[in-house]
Amino acid sequence: MNLKWKRLAALLAVMTLVAAACGRDDSSSSSDDSGSSDTTDSGGDEASGAFIDPSIDCADYEGTAGIDGDTIKIGTIRPADGPYAIYDQVTTGLDAWVTSVNSEGGIKAGDGNTYKVELIKENDSYDPGKTPALAQKLVEQDGVFAIVGTIGTENNLAIRDYLNDACVPNIALATGSTNWGDADQYPWYISGLPSYALEANYWADYIADTKPEAKIALLYQDDDFGTAYQKALTKAVERSNNDNGTTLEIVGEQGYNPLSGTTTEAAVTSLSQTGADVFIVGIGGTPCPQTLTFIPESWAPETYISVTCAGNTAMSLAGGKDVGVIQAQATLDPADPADADQEAVKEFKTKGAAAGLDEGQLDGGITSVGWGFGSFFGMLVENTDKVERADIMNTAFSLDQPAFGLVRPDIEIKTDGAADPWAIEGFRIAQRNADGGWDELGPVKNRNGESNELAG
Amino acid sequence: MRSTTPNWLRWGGGALIAVVLIALPFQFEAFRVNQFITWMCIAVAAAGLNLLTGYNGQISVGHGALYGLGAYAAAILVTRTTVPMLLTIVIAAVICFVAGVAIGLPALRIKGLYLALVTLAVAVLFPALVEQFSSLTGGGRGLALVVPQEGCPRGRPECPVRWESPFGGLENDQWRYFLALAITVVAFVLVANLVKSRVGRSLVAIRDNDIAAESSGINVSRTKIITFGVSAAIAGVGGGMLALLNGNPRVNPTSFTLLVSIYLLVAVVVGGASTVIGPAIGALVYGVFTDVIGPELPGRFENATPVILGVLLIIQMLVAPNGIVGQFKEIQAKMASRRSGGAPEVHNGATPVERDTP
Amino acid sequence: MNDFLEVLVVGLGNGAIYAMLGLGLVVIYRSTGLLNFAQGELAMFSTFIVWTIWNAGVPMWLAIIGGMFGGFLIGILLHQVAVSPLGDPHEKPLAVVIVTIGLFLALNGAAQLIWGTVDKRLPPLFGTGQVTIGGVSIQWQKIGSLLVLAAMVGLFLVLFQRTKVGLAMRAVASNSESAGLCGVPVPRILMLGWGLAAATGTVAGVFTAPQLGLGTNLMQLTLIFGFAAITLGGFDSILGAVVGGMVVGVLSSIVPQYVSAFERMPLAPAFILILAVLLFRPQGLFGSKQVQRV
């Protein structure tokens, strides 16, 4: 605890220095009724300044929009109906986090004030064609301070230009698409998940370590999400063979189109005939556990699954075929008996239950992700010396602290502007056991600043 | 049918609607204006579908695909060629015309429900086609409508297409709104004139009895195929508008799933099949329901939007199977006949054909 | 070769499911002369009923019977409340299509409200075991689905060809007016058709759910394959639904594995075949030709 405070203090000191160095234009935050002191306006050299300087980057910068007295208004967009309505559970988690924070009085921000949070939810039915108007509504009509935990790669892409041009933070995107690595061009975006490409590299590294002659069969979802795995894995295999002398080989590769209305059964059957001894399932949602049920008895590959389907809800759909699958794991699993004693898990379960989450939601691995996005936002507010849009993003892009929320304790949270825009860049390798938990095969390794380079 | 509305009321009503349409973008916030633009796109596509399904009696559950094709055609042309932006919508219409004729060819042999199912398959195949040709369409990740231009944020060489009003004073979204409104009005006037013409009468004749139509000298095959083409072209215009004008800088295959085809059909039938203005009313009702009322429902009911929509749809079909406009006309006709003491006009099961459009 | 045979087995398994779904569509068409867009959602809904009963600890076969009965009742109810008041469906085909679309939306939304958005697991009726024949492994579930399909076909053939009810259904579908004049209780027959179709759909759902996972979008795209099956086979042919289902299942499983142009659109090969067939036989492979009245 003591250490935590020391680090926080150090971080604040760094933040103050950084802010002091940038000579921010403060005209837009003049109506600061919260009484925070403005000691950071000492002016200075622009060159070594903070990552975002709204006086240069923003045409109409409204830094404190959405902050009304002691309330911060945030918005999120998710599918509440239709075939992807399952992701609404993520937002339920975010909502529960908000309820929980407010019931405790609010978030104690770096500026000394305590803020309550108001969450406005919009429904785009997962259709990226509907997302832009909703983002516009949140920003222009509801006047939110930031967008938090919005679902879907394509949906977040659809509003990327708008939010960046309007200088509105989009925090903890519910996707690990490699697109979010471009903080140089889009500095108002920060992902709430690790990069999918980085995840694929952890698989590849572990395979190279343990099975240097592995024959790999790859099944990937035919969209931004799945092709991120496919590209990164292909590149990682090549690199490992060149640098480490392994003879990894991708012997079979199949794309799966979730809009096609078929199952992965034919593809899995085909891949089972390739003689592969490693099977990588780079798909999400229910088709992922279903794929495990299609693996024929005659084929017993070492199977890797996407972190997006490693939660208890998805795994329980595999009809027992989940035992033995391997994942690269970045968060604590509330359903894992081995993680039950972790402070963060206990806290999540107590507070989550108090905020109205039921047992299935607490253990399912979907709702907890949304809770994590809330914690991400809360962590940024706590660490920001001044609750203003640009400052929040500058905090987000200069993090250096231990894990927060349900992120695994050994993972370091480090960012550094466009050079390292990914907050979570660590995984451990874990294997599903028969008790619904995960056995550690390889400890947490941090690869800070490598996500972009490894994207392929 | 003799017009039953006094002239001054028609002109007055028309003027009022015009004033409202022009005032709208100044009264609402940009996001609403963008939603209005989307409704207009749906209205135009539904008008195209109405020509085929309402007037000509060929049920298509695949117009979402043509709508999508128009959107993708316009988007690809804008990003890959230097064709002026509005012209891309015209080219998109031509491409959709060709596609419509291609889909319509089998329709000569395949009728009724079989045709509905073939078009249904087209609707289902479309998103998959987009993924298959991902080098052109961007596949599942969507296609960004970015073009090289000056003054992009952070010194980027390209950024999303912008619609600066040449007249000044108008906001970006307002300018796009008026462009969309202009195209919509043109499309509806075109359809109105078409159905009033000899061609329009032969469409209805074929729908009501194609063998009788053939024997009265109408070239049924040619008319049916061309109707399919024109209907597709209009749907393509709606799609092109959607891609370029609704303020979304990307097109995605998930925006053109089977559900869109279904919603287009719903817009036609709810508004009033084989009435000129019906599809616009249908699109308006659908838009108001999903974009305005749905999100305002209290939290518990928000997830129930589809149930409410489905139930309302059934109720409407039971109460007013001819759609809102059709029902309105029926009431009007009844009142007129009561006034003149004659027997009410009987529509032999089919929906009334509008002949008195402005 | 083994490779091919293994995938062929997958295709036949899927084909059996498409055929079952097709059977339900044929039943509706045979009794009402209509296509039901809500057929898939009815099947999904009653499969959830099966799951609910099974989840309460009841044996699976009993749960299936319960689900079929539930589906039967819901089918009848929906017909009485939503479809029947429209009057003669042949007069207003578009209105009926829209009503079934309304049912589609309402059933799907209602299922999401009742059972939530988290998918459920329904285990395979015939277990997860498999048997190896000539080097090709076949799951018992697939063999079971073929047997169940065969039993369903037998039952329907008897129903339509040997029973009064079946005869009445055919009469109503071909000309409800004259059927009514001959003393056939038309409304009751239509009602029965909807109930039967829903019960048939339950069986299809019970076999689909272990493949796709039991969620509210269980049937949205699966139904398209069922439609493809009966379009190929002919709307009113029991045998056609089976042959059509099998062909669609096999084509959509095998072709994408070998022709990369179809990798992302498994339905396309079947669709091309359907178009080709329809151009020469507009009534499908086994369908009976409709006489057009002038």
Coordinates of N, CA and C in Angstrom, one line a residue, chain C residues 20-174:
Chain C
M20 N -34.2 -31.2 -42.2 CA -35.2 -31.2 -41.1 C -35.9 -29.8 -41.1
L21 N -35.1 -28.8 -41.2 CA -35.6 -27.4 -41.3 C -36.5 -27.3 -42.5
G22 N -36.0 -27.8 -43.6 CA -36.8 -27.8 -44.9 C -38.1 -28.5 -44.7
L23 N -38.1 -29.6 -44.0 CA -39.4 -30.3 -43.8 C -40.4 -29.4 -43.2
G24 N -40.0 -28.7 -42.2 CA -41.0 -27.8 -41.5 C -41.5 -26.8 -42.5
L25 N -40.6 -26.3 -43.3 CA -41.1 -25.3 -44.3 C -42.0 -25.9 -45.3
V26 N -41.7 -27.2 -45.7 CA -42.6 -27.8 -46.6 C -44.0 -28.1 -46.0
V27 N -44.0 -28.4 -44.7 CA -45.3 -28.6 -44.1 C -46.1 -27.4 -44.1
I28 N -45.5 -26.2 -43.8 CA -46.2 -25.0 -43.9 C -46.7 -24.7 -45.3
Y29 N -45.8 -24.9 -46.2 CA -46.2 -24.6 -47.6 C -47.3 -25.5 -48.0
R30 N -47.2 -26.8 -47.6 CA -48.3 -27.7 -48.1 C -49.6 -27.4 -47.4
S31 N -49.6 -26.9 -46.2 CA -50.9 -26.7 -45.6 C -51.4 -25.2 -45.9
T32 N -50.5 -24.3 -46.1 CA -51.0 -22.9 -46.2 C -50.6 -22.3 -47.6
G33 N -49.7 -22.9 -48.3 CA -49.3 -22.3 -49.6 C -48.4 -21.1 -49.4
L34 N -47.8 -21.0 -48.2 CA -47.0 -19.8 -47.9 C -45.6 -20.2 -47.4
L35 N -44.7 -19.3 -47.4 CA -43.4 -19.4 -46.8 C -43.4 -18.7 -45.5
N36 N -42.8 -19.3 -44.5 CA -42.8 -18.6 -43.2 C -41.5 -18.2 -42.8
F37 N -41.3 -16.9 -42.8 CA -39.9 -16.4 -42.4 C -39.7 -16.6 -40.9
A38 N -40.7 -16.8 -40.1 CA -40.6 -16.9 -38.7 C -40.3 -18.4 -38.3
Q39 N -40.3 -19.3 -39.3 CA -40.1 -20.7 -39.0 C -38.8 -21.0 -38.2
G40 N -37.7 -20.3 -38.6 CA -36.5 -20.5 -37.9 C -36.6 -20.0 -36.4
E41 N -37.2 -18.9 -36.3 CA -37.3 -18.3 -34.9 C -38.2 -19.2 -34.0
L42 N -39.3 -19.7 -34.6 CA -40.1 -20.6 -33.9 C -39.3 -21.8 -33.4
A43 N -38.5 -22.4 -34.3 CA -37.6 -23.5 -34.0 C -36.7 -23.1 -32.8
M44 N -36.1 -21.9 -32.9 CA -35.1 -21.4 -31.9 C -35.9 -21.4 -30.6
F45 N -37.0 -20.8 -30.6 CA -37.8 -20.6 -29.4 C -38.1 -21.9 -28.7
S46 N -38.6 -22.9 -29.5 CA -38.9 -24.1 -28.9 C -37.7 -24.9 -28.5
T47 N -36.6 -24.7 -29.1 CA -35.3 -25.3 -28.7 C -34.9 -24.8 -27.3
F48 N -35.2 -23.5 -27.1 CA -34.9 -22.9 -25.8 C -35.8 -23.6 -24.7
I49 N -37.0 -23.9 -25.1 CA -37.9 -24.6 -24.2 C -37.4 -26.0 -23.9
V50 N -36.9 -26.7 -24.9 CA -36.2 -28.0 -24.7 C -35.1 -27.8 -23.6
W51 N -34.3 -26.8 -23.9 CA -33.1 -26.5 -23.0 C -33.6 -26.3 -21.5
T52 N -34.6 -25.5 -21.4 CA -35.1 -25.1 -20.1 C -35.6 -26.4 -19.4
I53 N -36.3 -27.2 -20.1 CA -36.8 -28.5 -19.4 C -35.7 -29.4 -19.1
W54 N -34.7 -29.5 -20.0 CA -33.6 -30.4 -19.8 C -32.7 -29.9 -18.6
N55 N -32.6 -28.6 -18.6 CA -31.7 -27.9 -17.6 C -32.3 -28.1 -16.2
A56 N -33.7 -28.4 -16.2 CA -34.3 -28.6 -14.9 C -34.1 -30.1 -14.4
G57 N -33.4 -30.8 -15.2 CA -33.1 -32.2 -14.8 C -33.9 -33.3 -15.5
V58 N -34.7 -32.9 -16.4 CA -35.6 -33.9 -17.1 C -34.7 -34.6 -18.2
P59 N -34.9 -35.9 -18.5 CA -34.1 -36.5 -19.5 C -34.3 -35.8 -20.9
M60 N -33.3 -35.9 -21.7 CA -33.3 -35.1 -23.0 C -34.5 -35.5 -23.9
W61 N -34.8 -36.8 -24.0 CA -35.8 -37.2 -25.0 C -37.2 -36.6 -24.5
L62 N -37.4 -36.6 -23.2 CA -38.6 -36.1 -22.7 C -38.7 -34.6 -22.9
A63 N -37.5 -34.0 -22.7 CA -37.5 -32.5 -22.9 C -37.8 -32.2 -24.3
I64 N -37.3 -33.0 -25.3 CA -37.6 -32.7 -26.7 C -39.1 -32.8 -27.0
I65 N -39.7 -33.9 -26.4 CA -41.2 -34.0 -26.6 C -41.9 -32.8 -26.0
G66 N -41.4 -32.3 -24.8 CA -42.0 -31.1 -24.2 C -41.8 -29.9 -25.1
G67 N -40.6 -29.8 -25.7 CA -40.3 -28.6 -26.6 C -41.2 -28.7 -27.8
M68 N -41.3 -29.9 -28.4 CA -42.2 -30.0 -29.6 C -43.6 -29.6 -29.3
F69 N -44.1 -30.1 -28.1 CA -45.4 -29.8 -27.7 C -45.6 -28.2 -27.5
G70 N -44.6 -27.7 -26.8 CA -44.6 -26.2 -26.6 C -44.6 -25.5 -28.0
G71 N -43.7 -25.9 -28.9 CA -43.7 -25.3 -30.2 C -45.0 -25.4 -30.9
F72 N -45.6 -26.6 -30.8 CA -46.9 -26.9 -31.4 C -47.9 -25.8 -31.0
L73 N -48.0 -25.7 -29.6 CA -48.9 -24.7 -29.1 C -48.6 -23.3 -29.5
I74 N -47.3 -22.9 -29.5 CA -47.0 -21.5 -29.9 C -47.3 -21.3 -31.3
G75 N -47.0 -22.3 -32.2 CA -47.3 -22.2 -33.6 C -48.8 -22.0 -33.8
I76 N -49.6 -22.7 -33.1 CA -51.1 -22.6 -33.2 C -51.5 -21.2 -32.7
L77 N -51.0 -20.8 -31.6 CA -51.3 -19.5 -31.0 C -51.0 -18.4 -32.0
L78 N -49.8 -18.4 -32.5 CA -49.4 -17.3 -33.4 C -50.2 -17.3 -34.6
H79 N -50.5 -18.5 -35.1 CA -51.4 -18.5 -36.3 C -52.7 -17.9 -36.0
Q80 N -53.3 -18.3 -34.9 CA -54.6 -17.7 -34.5 C -54.6 -16.2 -34.3
V81 N -53.6 -15.8 -33.6 CA -53.5 -14.4 -33.3 C -53.1 -13.4 -34.4
A82 N -52.1 -13.9 -35.1 CA -51.4 -13.0 -36.1 C -51.7 -13.3 -37.5
V83 N -51.8 -14.5 -37.9 CA -51.8 -14.9 -39.3 C -53.3 -15.0 -39.8
S84 N -54.0 -15.8 -39.0 CA -55.4 -16.1 -39.4 C -56.3 -14.9 -39.6
P85 N -56.2 -13.8 -38.8 CA -57.1 -12.7 -39.0 C -56.8 -11.9 -40.3
L86 N -55.7 -12.2 -40.9 CA -55.4 -11.5 -42.2 C -56.4 -12.0 -43.3
G87 N -57.0 -13.1 -43.1 CA -57.9 -13.6 -44.1 C -57.1 -14.5 -45.0
D88 N -57.7 -14.8 -46.2 CA -57.1 -15.7 -47.2 C -55.6 -15.2 -47.5
P89 N -54.6 -16.0 -47.2 CA -53.3 -15.6 -47.4 C -52.9 -15.4 -48.9
H90 N -53.7 -16.1 -49.8 CA -53.3 -16.0 -51.2 C -53.7 -14.6 -51.7
E91 N -54.6 -14.0 -51.1 CA -55.0 -12.7 -51.5 C -54.0 -11.6 -51.3
K92 N -53.3 -11.7 -50.1 CA -52.4 -10.7 -49.7 C -51.0 -11.3 -49.3
P93 N -50.3 -11.8 -50.3 CA -49.1 -12.5 -50.0 C -48.1 -11.6 -49.3
L94 N -48.0 -10.3 -49.7 CA -47.1 -9.4 -49.1 C -47.4 -9.1 -47.7
A95 N -48.6 -8.9 -47.3 CA -49.0 -8.7 -45.9 C -48.6 -9.9 -45.1
V96 N -48.8 -11.1 -45.6 CA -48.5 -12.3 -44.9 C -47.0 -12.4 -44.7
V97 N -46.2 -12.1 -45.7 CA -44.7 -12.1 -45.6 C -44.3 -11.1 -44.5
I98 N -45.0 -9.9 -44.5 CA -44.6 -8.9 -43.4 C -45.0 -9.4 -42.0
V99 N -46.1 -10.1 -41.9 CA -46.5 -10.6 -40.6 C -45.5 -11.6 -40.1
T100 N -45.1 -12.5 -41.0 CA -44.1 -13.5 -40.6 C -42.8 -12.8 -40.2
I101 N -42.5 -11.7 -40.9 CA -41.3 -10.9 -40.5 C -41.5 -10.3 -39.1
G102 N -42.7 -9.8 -38.9 CA -43.0 -9.3 -37.6 C -42.8 -10.4 -36.5
L103 N -43.3 -11.6 -36.8 CA -43.1 -12.7 -35.8 C -41.7 -13.0 -35.6
F104 N -40.9 -13.0 -36.7 CA -39.5 -13.2 -36.7 C -38.8 -12.2 -35.6
L105 N -39.1 -10.9 -35.8 CA -38.5 -10.0 -34.9 C -39.0 -10.1 -33.5
A106 N -40.3 -10.4 -33.3 CA -40.8 -10.5 -32.0 C -40.3 -11.7 -31.2
L107 N -40.3 -12.8 -31.9 CA -39.9 -14.1 -31.3 C -38.4 -14.0 -30.9
N108 N -37.6 -13.4 -31.8 CA -36.2 -13.3 -31.5 C -35.9 -12.4 -30.3
G109 N -36.6 -11.2 -30.3 CA -36.5 -10.3 -29.2 C -37.0 -10.9 -27.9
A110 N -38.1 -11.6 -28.0 CA -38.7 -12.2 -26.8 C -37.7 -13.2 -26.2
A111 N -37.1 -14.1 -27.1 CA -36.2 -15.1 -26.6 C -35.0 -14.4 -25.9
Q112 N -34.6 -13.3 -26.4 CA -33.4 -12.6 -25.8 C -33.8 -12.1 -24.4
L113 N -35.1 -11.6 -24.3 CA -35.5 -11.1 -23.0 C -35.7 -12.2 -22.0
I114 N -36.2 -13.4 -22.5 CA -36.4 -14.5 -21.6 C -35.1 -15.2 -21.2
W115 N -34.3 -15.6 -22.2 CA -33.2 -16.4 -21.9 C -31.8 -15.6 -21.9
G116 N -31.9 -14.4 -22.1 CA -30.7 -13.6 -22.1 C -29.8 -13.7 -23.3
T117 N -28.7 -13.0 -23.3 CA -27.8 -13.0 -24.5 C -26.7 -14.0 -24.4
V118 N -26.5 -14.6 -23.3 CA -25.5 -15.6 -23.1 C -25.9 -16.9 -23.7
D119 N -25.1 -17.4 -24.6 CA -25.5 -18.7 -25.3 C -25.5 -19.8 -24.3
K120 N -26.4 -20.8 -24.6 CA -26.5 -22.0 -23.7 C -25.9 -23.2 -24.4
R121 N -25.7 -24.2 -23.6 CA -25.1 -25.4 -24.2 C -26.2 -26.5 -24.1
L122 N -26.5 -27.0 -25.3 CA -27.4 -28.2 -25.4 C -26.6 -29.3 -25.9
P123 N -26.4 -30.4 -25.1 CA -25.5 -31.5 -25.5 C -26.1 -32.2 -26.7
P124 N -25.2 -32.9 -27.5 CA -25.8 -33.7 -28.6 C -26.6 -34.8 -28.1
L125 N -27.7 -35.0 -28.7 CA -28.7 -36.0 -28.3 C -28.1 -37.4 -28.3
F126 N -27.2 -37.7 -29.2 CA -26.6 -39.0 -29.3 C -25.1 -39.0 -28.8
G127 N -24.8 -38.1 -27.9 CA -23.5 -38.1 -27.3 C -22.4 -37.5 -28.2
T128 N -21.2 -37.5 -27.6 CA -20.1 -37.0 -28.4 C -19.2 -38.1 -29.0
G129 N -19.6 -39.3 -28.8 CA -18.7 -40.4 -29.3 C -18.7 -40.5 -30.8
Q130 N -17.8 -41.3 -31.3 CA -17.7 -41.5 -32.7 C -17.3 -42.9 -33.0
V131 N -17.5 -43.3 -34.3 CA -17.2 -44.7 -34.7 C -16.4 -44.5 -36.0
T132 N -15.4 -45.4 -36.2 CA -14.5 -45.3 -37.4 C -14.9 -46.4 -38.4
I133 N -15.3 -45.9 -39.5 CA -15.6 -46.9 -40.6 C -14.7 -46.7 -41.8
G134 N -13.9 -47.7 -42.1 CA -13.0 -47.5 -43.2 C -12.0 -46.4 -43.1
G135 N -11.6 -46.1 -41.9 CA -10.6 -45.0 -41.7 C -11.3 -43.6 -41.6
V136 N -12.6 -43.6 -41.7 CA -13.3 -42.3 -41.6 C -14.0 -42.3 -40.3
S137 N -13.8 -41.3 -39.5 CA -14.5 -41.2 -38.2 C -15.8 -40.5 -38.4
I138 N -16.9 -41.1 -37.9 CA -18.2 -40.5 -37.9 C -18.8 -40.4 -36.5
Q139 N -19.3 -39.2 -36.2 CA -19.9 -39.1 -34.9 C -21.2 -39.8 -34.8
W140 N -21.5 -40.3 -33.7 CA -22.8 -41.0 -33.5 C -24.0 -40.0 -33.7
Q141 N -23.7 -38.7 -33.3 CA -24.7 -37.7 -33.5 C -25.1 -37.6 -35.0
K142 N -24.2 -37.7 -35.9 CA -24.5 -37.6 -37.3 C -25.3 -38.7 -37.8
I143 N -24.9 -39.9 -37.4 CA -25.7 -41.1 -37.7 C -27.1 -41.0 -37.2
G144 N -27.2 -40.5 -35.9 CA -28.5 -40.3 -35.3 C -29.3 -39.3 -36.0
S145 N -28.7 -38.2 -36.5 CA -29.5 -37.2 -37.1 C -30.1 -37.8 -38.4
L146 N -29.3 -38.6 -39.1 CA -29.8 -39.2 -40.4 C -31.0 -40.1 -40.1
L147 N -30.9 -40.9 -39.0 CA -32.0 -41.8 -38.6 C -33.2 -41.0 -38.3
V148 N -33.1 -40.0 -37.5 CA -34.2 -39.2 -37.1 C -34.9 -38.6 -38.3
L149 N -34.0 -38.1 -39.2 CA -34.5 -37.5 -40.4 C -35.4 -38.5 -41.2
A150 N -34.8 -39.8 -41.3 CA -35.5 -40.8 -42.0 C -36.9 -41.1 -41.4
A151 N -36.9 -41.1 -40.0 CA -38.2 -41.4 -39.3 C -39.2 -40.2 -39.6
M152 N -38.6 -39.0 -39.6 CA -39.5 -37.8 -39.9 C -40.1 -37.9 -41.3
V153 N -39.3 -38.3 -42.2 CA -39.8 -38.4 -43.6 C -40.9 -39.4 -43.7
G154 N -40.6 -40.6 -43.0 CA -41.6 -41.7 -43.0 C -43.0 -41.2 -42.5
L155 N -42.9 -40.5 -41.3 CA -44.1 -40.0 -40.7 C -44.9 -39.0 -41.6
F156 N -44.1 -38.1 -42.2 CA -44.8 -37.1 -43.0 C -45.4 -37.8 -44.3
L157 N -44.7 -38.8 -44.8 CA -45.2 -39.4 -46.0 C -46.5 -40.1 -45.7
V158 N -46.6 -40.7 -44.5 CA -47.8 -41.4 -44.1 C -48.9 -40.3 -43.9
L159 N -48.5 -39.3 -43.2 CA -49.4 -38.2 -42.8 C -50.1 -37.6 -44.1
F160 N -49.2 -37.3 -45.0 CA -49.8 -36.6 -46.2 C -50.5 -37.5 -47.2
Q161 N -50.0 -38.8 -47.2 CA -50.6 -39.6 -48.3 C -51.6 -40.6 -47.8
R162 N -51.6 -40.9 -46.4 CA -52.5 -42.0 -46.0 C -53.5 -41.4 -45.0
T163 N -53.4 -40.2 -44.5 CA -54.4 -39.8 -43.5 C -55.3 -38.7 -44.1
K164 N -56.5 -38.6 -43.5 CA -57.5 -37.6 -43.9 C -57.0 -36.2 -43.7
V165 N -56.3 -36.1 -42.5 CA -55.8 -34.7 -42.2 C -54.8 -34.3 -43.3
G166 N -53.9 -35.2 -43.6 CA -52.9 -34.9 -44.6 C -53.5 -34.5 -46.0
L167 N -54.5 -35.3 -46.3 CA -55.2 -35.0 -47.6 C -55.9 -33.6 -47.5
A168 N -56.5 -33.4 -46.4 CA -57.2 -32.1 -46.2 C -56.2 -30.9 -46.3
M169 N -55.0 -31.1 -45.7 CA -53.9 -30.1 -45.8 C -53.6 -29.8 -47.3
R170 N -53.4 -30.9 -48.0 CA -53.1 -30.7 -49.4 C -54.2 -29.9 -50.2
A171 N -55.4 -30.3 -49.8 CA -56.5 -29.6 -50.5 C -56.6 -28.1 -50.2
V172 N -56.3 -27.8 -48.9 CA -56.4 -26.4 -48.5 C -55.3 -25.6 -49.2
A173 N -54.1 -26.2 -49.3 CA -53.0 -25.5 -49.8 C -53.2 -25.2 -51.3
S174 N -53.8 -26.2 -52.0 CA -53.9 -26.0 -53.5 C -55.1 -25.1 -53.8

